Amino acid sequence: MEIEENTYRLCFVCGMDNPRGLRVSYRHKDGETSAKVIIEDAFAGYPGIVHGGIVTTLLDETMAKTIEHLGIWAVTASIEVSFRCPTPVNTPLVLLGRRVKGETRLFRTEATLCLEDGTVLAEARAVFVKSPKPIADKLG
């Protein structure tokens, strides 16, 4: 079963009510989180190339959505990004995220950003830590 999910409406990445945001819509199926996105010129770091900070943000959010889909509120503790190829603007891109290992408090995740033909542009690994209840209450 495929599930579409969005939470905080003003989130920079997935918030549909954020006029300056990316408005990425995530889907969950078979333990993976995915999204398709086109990044506009306004988010370029160099002409025709998406800024590396935006690439990192997309990968981080994809991994966060993977954990969130499990009903767990968590925040990024550490993230490592490998940039394989420049990410072109105005081009259909695919994000894929998956949980590698989950414990009671720490969750390890991976995500990939690629072209529709499967060319890998960037990969990330992250550790998420479960949010304390007061923070989780504000988020959810």
mmCIF file with all atom_site columns, N, CA and C in Angstrom, residues 48-92:
data_model
loop_
_atom_site.group_PDB
_atom_site.id
_atom_site.type_symbol
_atom_site.label_atom_id
_atom_site.label_alt_id
_atom_site.label_comp_id
_atom_site.label_asym_id
_atom_site.label_entity_id
_atom_site.label_seq_id
_atom_site.pdbx_PDB_ins_code
_atom_site.Cartn_x
_atom_site.Cartn_y
_atom_site.Cartn_z
_atom_site.occupancy
_atom_site.B_iso_or_equiv
_atom_site.pdbx_formal_charge
_atom_site.auth_seq_id
_atom_site.auth_comp_id
_atom_site.auth_asym_id
_atom_site.auth_atom_id
_atom_site.pdbx_PDB_model_num
ATOM 1   N N  . GLY A 1 48 ? 22.649 26.840 -13.248 1.00 0.00 ? 48 GLY A N  1
ATOM 2   C CA . GLY A 1 48 ? 22.203 25.523 -13.682 1.00 0.00 ? 48 GLY A CA 1
ATOM 3   C C  . GLY A 1 48 ? 22.395 24.395 -12.692 1.00 0.00 ? 48 GLY A C  1
ATOM 4   N N  . ILE A 1 49 ? 22.964 24.695 -11.513 1.00 0.00 ? 49 ILE A N  1
ATOM 5   C CA . ILE A 1 49 ? 23.270 23.643 -10.530 1.00 0.00 ? 49 ILE A CA 1
ATOM 6   C C  . ILE A 1 49 ? 22.609 23.966 -9.190  1.00 0.00 ? 49 ILE A C  1
ATOM 7   N N  . VAL A 1 50 ? 21.872 23.007 -8.653  1.00 0.00 ? 50 VAL A N  1
ATOM 8   C CA . VAL A 1 50 ? 21.213 23.173 -7.356  1.00 0.00 ? 50 VAL A CA 1
ATOM 9   C C  . VAL A 1 50 ? 22.276 23.356 -6.267  1.00 0.00 ? 50 VAL A C  1
ATOM 10  N N  . HIS A 1 51 ? 22.043 24.298 -5.370  1.00 0.00 ? 51 HIS A N  1
ATOM 11  C CA . HIS A 1 51 ? 22.950 24.557 -4.247  1.00 0.00 ? 51 HIS A CA 1
ATOM 12  C C  . HIS A 1 51 ? 23.102 23.304 -3.398  1.00 0.00 ? 51 HIS A C  1
ATOM 13  N N  . GLY A 1 52 ? 24.314 23.013 -2.969  1.00 0.00 ? 52 GLY A N  1
ATOM 14  C CA . GLY A 1 52 ? 24.578 21.829 -2.148  1.00 0.00 ? 52 GLY A CA 1
ATOM 15  C C  . GLY A 1 52 ? 23.804 21.818 -0.841  1.00 0.00 ? 52 GLY A C  1
ATOM 16  N N  . GLY A 1 53 ? 23.522 22.989 -0.297  1.00 0.00 ? 53 GLY A N  1
ATOM 17  C CA . GLY A 1 53 ? 22.725 23.057 0.927   1.00 0.00 ? 53 GLY A CA 1
ATOM 18  C C  . GLY A 1 53 ? 21.290 22.613 0.697   1.00 0.00 ? 53 GLY A C  1
ATOM 19  N N  . ILE A 1 54 ? 20.768 22.906 -0.475  1.00 0.00 ? 54 ILE A N  1
ATOM 20  C CA . ILE A 1 54 ? 19.414 22.460 -0.821  1.00 0.00 ? 54 ILE A CA 1
ATOM 21  C C  . ILE A 1 54 ? 19.410 20.951 -1.023  1.00 0.00 ? 54 ILE A C  1
ATOM 22  N N  . VAL A 1 55 ? 20.436 20.431 -1.684  1.00 0.00 ? 55 VAL A N  1
ATOM 23  C CA . VAL A 1 55 ? 20.554 18.972 -1.867  1.00 0.00 ? 55 VAL A CA 1
ATOM 24  C C  . VAL A 1 55 ? 20.591 18.287 -0.507  1.00 0.00 ? 55 VAL A C  1
ATOM 25  N N  . THR A 1 56 ? 21.405 18.811 0.403   1.00 0.00 ? 56 THR A N  1
ATOM 26  C CA . THR A 1 56 ? 21.509 18.235 1.747   1.00 0.00 ? 56 THR A CA 1
ATOM 27  C C  . THR A 1 56 ? 20.171 18.310 2.472   1.00 0.00 ? 56 THR A C  1
ATOM 28  N N  . THR A 1 57 ? 19.483 19.425 2.353   1.00 0.00 ? 57 THR A N  1
ATOM 29  C CA . THR A 1 57 ? 18.176 19.598 2.980   1.00 0.00 ? 57 THR A CA 1
ATOM 30  C C  . THR A 1 57 ? 17.176 18.571 2.465   1.00 0.00 ? 57 THR A C  1
ATOM 31  N N  . LEU A 1 58 ? 17.159 18.357 1.154   1.00 0.00 ? 58 LEU A N  1
ATOM 32  C CA . LEU A 1 58 ? 16.250 17.361 0.569   1.00 0.00 ? 58 LEU A CA 1
ATOM 33  C C  . LEU A 1 58 ? 16.540 15.960 1.100   1.00 0.00 ? 58 LEU A C  1
ATOM 34  N N  . LEU A 1 59 ? 17.806 15.596 1.169   1.00 0.00 ? 59 LEU A N  1
ATOM 35  C CA . LEU A 1 59 ? 18.176 14.267 1.668   1.00 0.00 ? 59 LEU A CA 1
ATOM 36  C C  . LEU A 1 59 ? 17.816 14.120 3.143   1.00 0.00 ? 59 LEU A C  1
ATOM 37  N N  . ASP A 1 60 ? 18.088 15.158 3.930   1.00 0.00 ? 60 ASP A N  1
ATOM 38  C CA . ASP A 1 60 ? 17.769 15.135 5.359   1.00 0.00 ? 60 ASP A CA 1
ATOM 39  C C  . ASP A 1 60 ? 16.265 14.971 5.577   1.00 0.00 ? 60 ASP A C  1
ATOM 40  N N  . GLU A 1 61 ? 15.475 15.729 4.851   1.00 0.00 ? 61 GLU A N  1
ATOM 41  C CA . GLU A 1 61 ? 14.018 15.647 5.003   1.00 0.00 ? 61 GLU A CA 1
ATOM 42  C C  . GLU A 1 61 ? 13.487 14.280 4.583   1.00 0.00 ? 61 GLU A C  1
ATOM 43  N N  . THR A 1 62 ? 14.071 13.721 3.537   1.00 0.00 ? 62 THR A N  1
ATOM 44  C CA . THR A 1 62 ? 13.644 12.399 3.077   1.00 0.00 ? 62 THR A CA 1
ATOM 45  C C  . THR A 1 62 ? 13.888 11.355 4.161   1.00 0.00 ? 62 THR A C  1
ATOM 46  N N  . MET A 1 63 ? 15.036 11.426 4.807   1.00 0.00 ? 63 MET A N  1
ATOM 47  C CA . MET A 1 63 ? 15.331 10.479 5.889   1.00 0.00 ? 63 MET A CA 1
ATOM 48  C C  . MET A 1 63 ? 14.440 10.736 7.097   1.00 0.00 ? 63 MET A C  1
ATOM 49  N N  . ALA A 1 64 ? 14.177 12.002 7.398   1.00 0.00 ? 64 ALA A N  1
ATOM 50  C CA . ALA A 1 64 ? 13.284 12.333 8.518   1.00 0.00 ? 64 ALA A CA 1
ATOM 51  C C  . ALA A 1 64 ? 11.880 11.787 8.274   1.00 0.00 ? 64 ALA A C  1
ATOM 52  N N  . LYS A 1 65 ? 11.398 11.898 7.038   1.00 0.00 ? 65 LYS A N  1
ATOM 53  C CA . LYS A 1 65 ? 10.067 11.380 6.709   1.00 0.00 ? 65 LYS A CA 1
ATOM 54  C C  . LYS A 1 65 ? 10.010 9.861  6.843   1.00 0.00 ? 65 LYS A C  1
ATOM 55  N N  . THR A 1 66 ? 11.128 9.207  6.586   1.00 0.00 ? 66 THR A N  1
ATOM 56  C CA . THR A 1 66 ? 11.192 7.751  6.744   1.00 0.00 ? 66 THR A CA 1
ATOM 57  C C  . THR A 1 66 ? 10.931 7.363  8.198   1.00 0.00 ? 66 THR A C  1
ATOM 58  N N  . ILE A 1 67 ? 11.522 8.096  9.126   1.00 0.00 ? 67 ILE A N  1
ATOM 59  C CA . ILE A 1 67 ? 11.332 7.836  10.560  1.00 0.00 ? 67 ILE A CA 1
ATOM 60  C C  . ILE A 1 67 ? 9.933  8.290  10.995  1.00 0.00 ? 67 ILE A C  1
ATOM 61  N N  . GLU A 1 68 ? 9.530  9.458  10.530  1.00 0.00 ? 68 GLU A N  1
ATOM 62  C CA . GLU A 1 68 ? 8.216  10.001 10.905  1.00 0.00 ? 68 GLU A CA 1
ATOM 63  C C  . GLU A 1 68 ? 7.088  9.059  10.506  1.00 0.00 ? 68 GLU A C  1
ATOM 64  N N  . HIS A 1 69 ? 7.232  8.419  9.368   1.00 0.00 ? 69 HIS A N  1
ATOM 65  C CA . HIS A 1 69 ? 6.198  7.499  8.892   1.00 0.00 ? 69 HIS A CA 1
ATOM 66  C C  . HIS A 1 69 ? 5.980  6.337  9.865   1.00 0.00 ? 69 HIS A C  1
ATOM 67  N N  . LEU A 1 70 ? 6.979  6.030  10.666  1.00 0.00 ? 70 LEU A N  1
ATOM 68  C CA . LEU A 1 70 ? 6.859  4.965  11.664  1.00 0.00 ? 70 LEU A CA 1
ATOM 69  C C  . LEU A 1 70 ? 6.138  5.446  12.922  1.00 0.00 ? 70 LEU A C  1
ATOM 70  N N  . GLY A 1 71 ? 5.741  6.724  12.919  1.00 0.00 ? 71 GLY A N  1
ATOM 71  C CA . GLY A 1 71 ? 5.070  7.283  14.086  1.00 0.00 ? 71 GLY A CA 1
ATOM 72  C C  . GLY A 1 71 ? 6.040  7.757  15.149  1.00 0.00 ? 71 GLY A C  1
ATOM 73  N N  . ILE A 1 72 ? 7.288  7.965  14.755  1.00 0.00 ? 72 ILE A N  1
ATOM 74  C CA . ILE A 1 72 ? 8.335  8.385  15.686  1.00 0.00 ? 72 ILE A CA 1
ATOM 75  C C  . ILE A 1 72 ? 8.780  9.791  15.315  1.00 0.00 ? 72 ILE A C  1
ATOM 76  N N  . TRP A 1 73 ? 8.778  10.695 16.282  1.00 0.00 ? 73 TRP A N  1
ATOM 77  C CA . TRP A 1 73 ? 9.289  12.039 16.061  1.00 0.00 ? 73 TRP A CA 1
ATOM 78  C C  . TRP A 1 73 ? 10.757 12.043 16.437  1.00 0.00 ? 73 TRP A C  1
ATOM 79  N N  . ALA A 1 74 ? 11.601 12.380 15.484  1.00 0.00 ? 74 ALA A N  1
ATOM 80  C CA . ALA A 1 74 ? 13.041 12.370 15.717  1.00 0.00 ? 74 ALA A CA 1
ATOM 81  C C  . ALA A 1 74 ? 13.679 13.551 15.003  1.00 0.00 ? 74 ALA A C  1
ATOM 82  N N  . VAL A 1 75 ? 14.857 13.924 15.467  1.00 0.00 ? 75 VAL A N  1
ATOM 83  C CA . VAL A 1 75 ? 15.614 15.014 14.853  1.00 0.00 ? 75 VAL A CA 1
ATOM 84  C C  . VAL A 1 75 ? 16.984 14.497 14.433  1.00 0.00 ? 75 VAL A C  1
ATOM 85  N N  . THR A 1 76 ? 17.587 15.179 13.484  1.00 0.00 ? 76 THR A N  1
ATOM 86  C CA . THR A 1 76 ? 18.886 14.774 12.961  1.00 0.00 ? 76 THR A CA 1
ATOM 87  C C  . THR A 1 76 ? 19.964 14.981 14.015  1.00 0.00 ? 76 THR A C  1
ATOM 88  N N  . ALA A 1 77 ? 20.704 13.924 14.321  1.00 0.00 ? 77 ALA A N  1
ATOM 89  C CA . ALA A 1 77 ? 21.848 14.022 15.229  1.00 0.00 ? 77 ALA A CA 1
ATOM 90  C C  . ALA A 1 77 ? 23.133 14.214 14.429  1.00 0.00 ? 77 ALA A C  1
ATOM 91  N N  . SER A 1 78 ? 23.245 13.503 13.313  1.00 0.00 ? 78 SER A N  1
ATOM 92  C CA . SER A 1 78 ? 24.409 13.659 12.432  1.00 0.00 ? 78 SER A CA 1
ATOM 93  C C  . SER A 1 78 ? 24.006 13.276 11.017  1.00 0.00 ? 78 SER A C  1
ATOM 94  N N  . ILE A 1 79 ? 24.683 13.888 10.059  1.00 0.00 ? 79 ILE A N  1
ATOM 95  C CA . ILE A 1 79 ? 24.404 13.596 8.655   1.00 0.00 ? 79 ILE A CA 1
ATOM 96  C C  . ILE A 1 79 ? 25.711 13.662 7.873   1.00 0.00 ? 79 ILE A C  1
ATOM 97  N N  . GLU A 1 80 ? 25.856 12.753 6.935   1.00 0.00 ? 80 GLU A N  1
ATOM 98  C CA . GLU A 1 80 ? 27.023 12.714 6.055   1.00 0.00 ? 80 GLU A CA 1
ATOM 99  C C  . GLU A 1 80 ? 26.505 12.635 4.621   1.00 0.00 ? 80 GLU A C  1
ATOM 100 N N  . VAL A 1 81 ? 26.940 13.574 3.789   1.00 0.00 ? 81 VAL A N  1
ATOM 101 C CA . VAL A 1 81 ? 26.473 13.627 2.401   1.00 0.00 ? 81 VAL A CA 1
ATOM 102 C C  . VAL A 1 81 ? 27.650 13.446 1.459   1.00 0.00 ? 81 VAL A C  1
ATOM 103 N N  . SER A 1 82 ? 27.454 12.619 0.450   1.00 0.00 ? 82 SER A N  1
ATOM 104 C CA . SER A 1 82 ? 28.437 12.438 -0.622  1.00 0.00 ? 82 SER A CA 1
ATOM 105 C C  . SER A 1 82 ? 27.806 12.955 -1.909  1.00 0.00 ? 82 SER A C  1
ATOM 106 N N  . PHE A 1 83 ? 28.435 13.963 -2.491  1.00 0.00 ? 83 PHE A N  1
ATOM 107 C CA . PHE A 1 83 ? 27.955 14.532 -3.748  1.00 0.00 ? 83 PHE A CA 1
ATOM 108 C C  . PHE A 1 83 ? 28.654 13.800 -4.885  1.00 0.00 ? 83 PHE A C  1
ATOM 109 N N  . ARG A 1 84 ? 27.890 13.124 -5.727  1.00 0.00 ? 84 ARG A N  1
ATOM 110 C CA . ARG A 1 84 ? 28.455 12.309 -6.815  1.00 0.00 ? 84 ARG A CA 1
ATOM 111 C C  . ARG A 1 84 ? 28.547 13.072 -8.128  1.00 0.00 ? 84 ARG A C  1
ATOM 112 N N  . CYS A 1 85 ? 27.521 13.858 -8.444  1.00 0.00 ? 85 CYS A N  1
ATOM 113 C CA . CYS A 1 85 ? 27.454 14.640 -9.687  1.00 0.00 ? 85 CYS A CA 1
ATOM 114 C C  . CYS A 1 85 ? 26.712 15.933 -9.381  1.00 0.00 ? 85 CYS A C  1
ATOM 115 N N  . PRO A 1 86 ? 26.971 17.002 -10.130 1.00 0.00 ? 86 PRO A N  1
ATOM 116 C CA . PRO A 1 86 ? 26.183 18.217 -9.933  1.00 0.00 ? 86 PRO A CA 1
ATOM 117 C C  . PRO A 1 86 ? 24.696 17.930 -10.172 1.00 0.00 ? 86 PRO A C  1
ATOM 118 N N  . THR A 1 87 ? 23.863 18.525 -9.346  1.00 0.00 ? 87 THR A N  1
ATOM 119 C CA . THR A 1 87 ? 22.413 18.340 -9.464  1.00 0.00 ? 87 THR A CA 1
ATOM 120 C C  . THR A 1 87 ? 21.843 19.466 -10.320 1.00 0.00 ? 87 THR A C  1
ATOM 121 N N  . PRO A 1 88 ? 21.274 19.138 -11.473 1.00 0.00 ? 88 PRO A N  1
ATOM 122 C CA . PRO A 1 88 ? 20.769 20.186 -12.366 1.00 0.00 ? 88 PRO A CA 1
ATOM 123 C C  . PRO A 1 88 ? 19.434 20.771 -11.896 1.00 0.00 ? 88 PRO A C  1
ATOM 124 N N  . VAL A 1 89 ? 19.264 22.073 -12.111 1.00 0.00 ? 89 VAL A N  1
ATOM 125 C CA . VAL A 1 89 ? 17.975 22.712 -11.829 1.00 0.00 ? 89 VAL A CA 1
ATOM 126 C C  . VAL A 1 89 ? 16.997 22.381 -12.953 1.00 0.00 ? 89 VAL A C  1
ATOM 127 N N  . ASN A 1 90 ? 15.729 22.602 -12.674 1.00 0.00 ? 90 ASN A N  1
ATOM 128 C CA . ASN A 1 90 ? 14.656 22.431 -13.671 1.00 0.00 ? 90 ASN A CA 1
ATOM 129 C C  . ASN A 1 90 ? 14.665 21.059 -14.336 1.00 0.00 ? 90 ASN A C  1
ATOM 130 N N  . THR A 1 91 ? 15.008 20.044 -13.562 1.00 0.00 ? 91 THR A N  1
ATOM 131 C CA . THR A 1 91 ? 15.104 18.671 -14.058 1.00 0.00 ? 91 THR A CA 1
ATOM 132 C C  . THR A 1 91 ? 14.379 17.753 -13.087 1.00 0.00 ? 91 THR A C  1
ATOM 133 N N  . PRO A 1 92 ? 13.569 16.813 -13.562 1.00 0.00 ? 92 PRO A N  1
ATOM 134 C CA . PRO A 1 92 ? 12.920 15.875 -12.644 1.00 0.00 ? 92 PRO A CA 1
ATOM 135 C C  . PRO A 1 92 ? 13.954 15.066 -11.851 1.00 0.00 ? 92 PRO A C  1
#
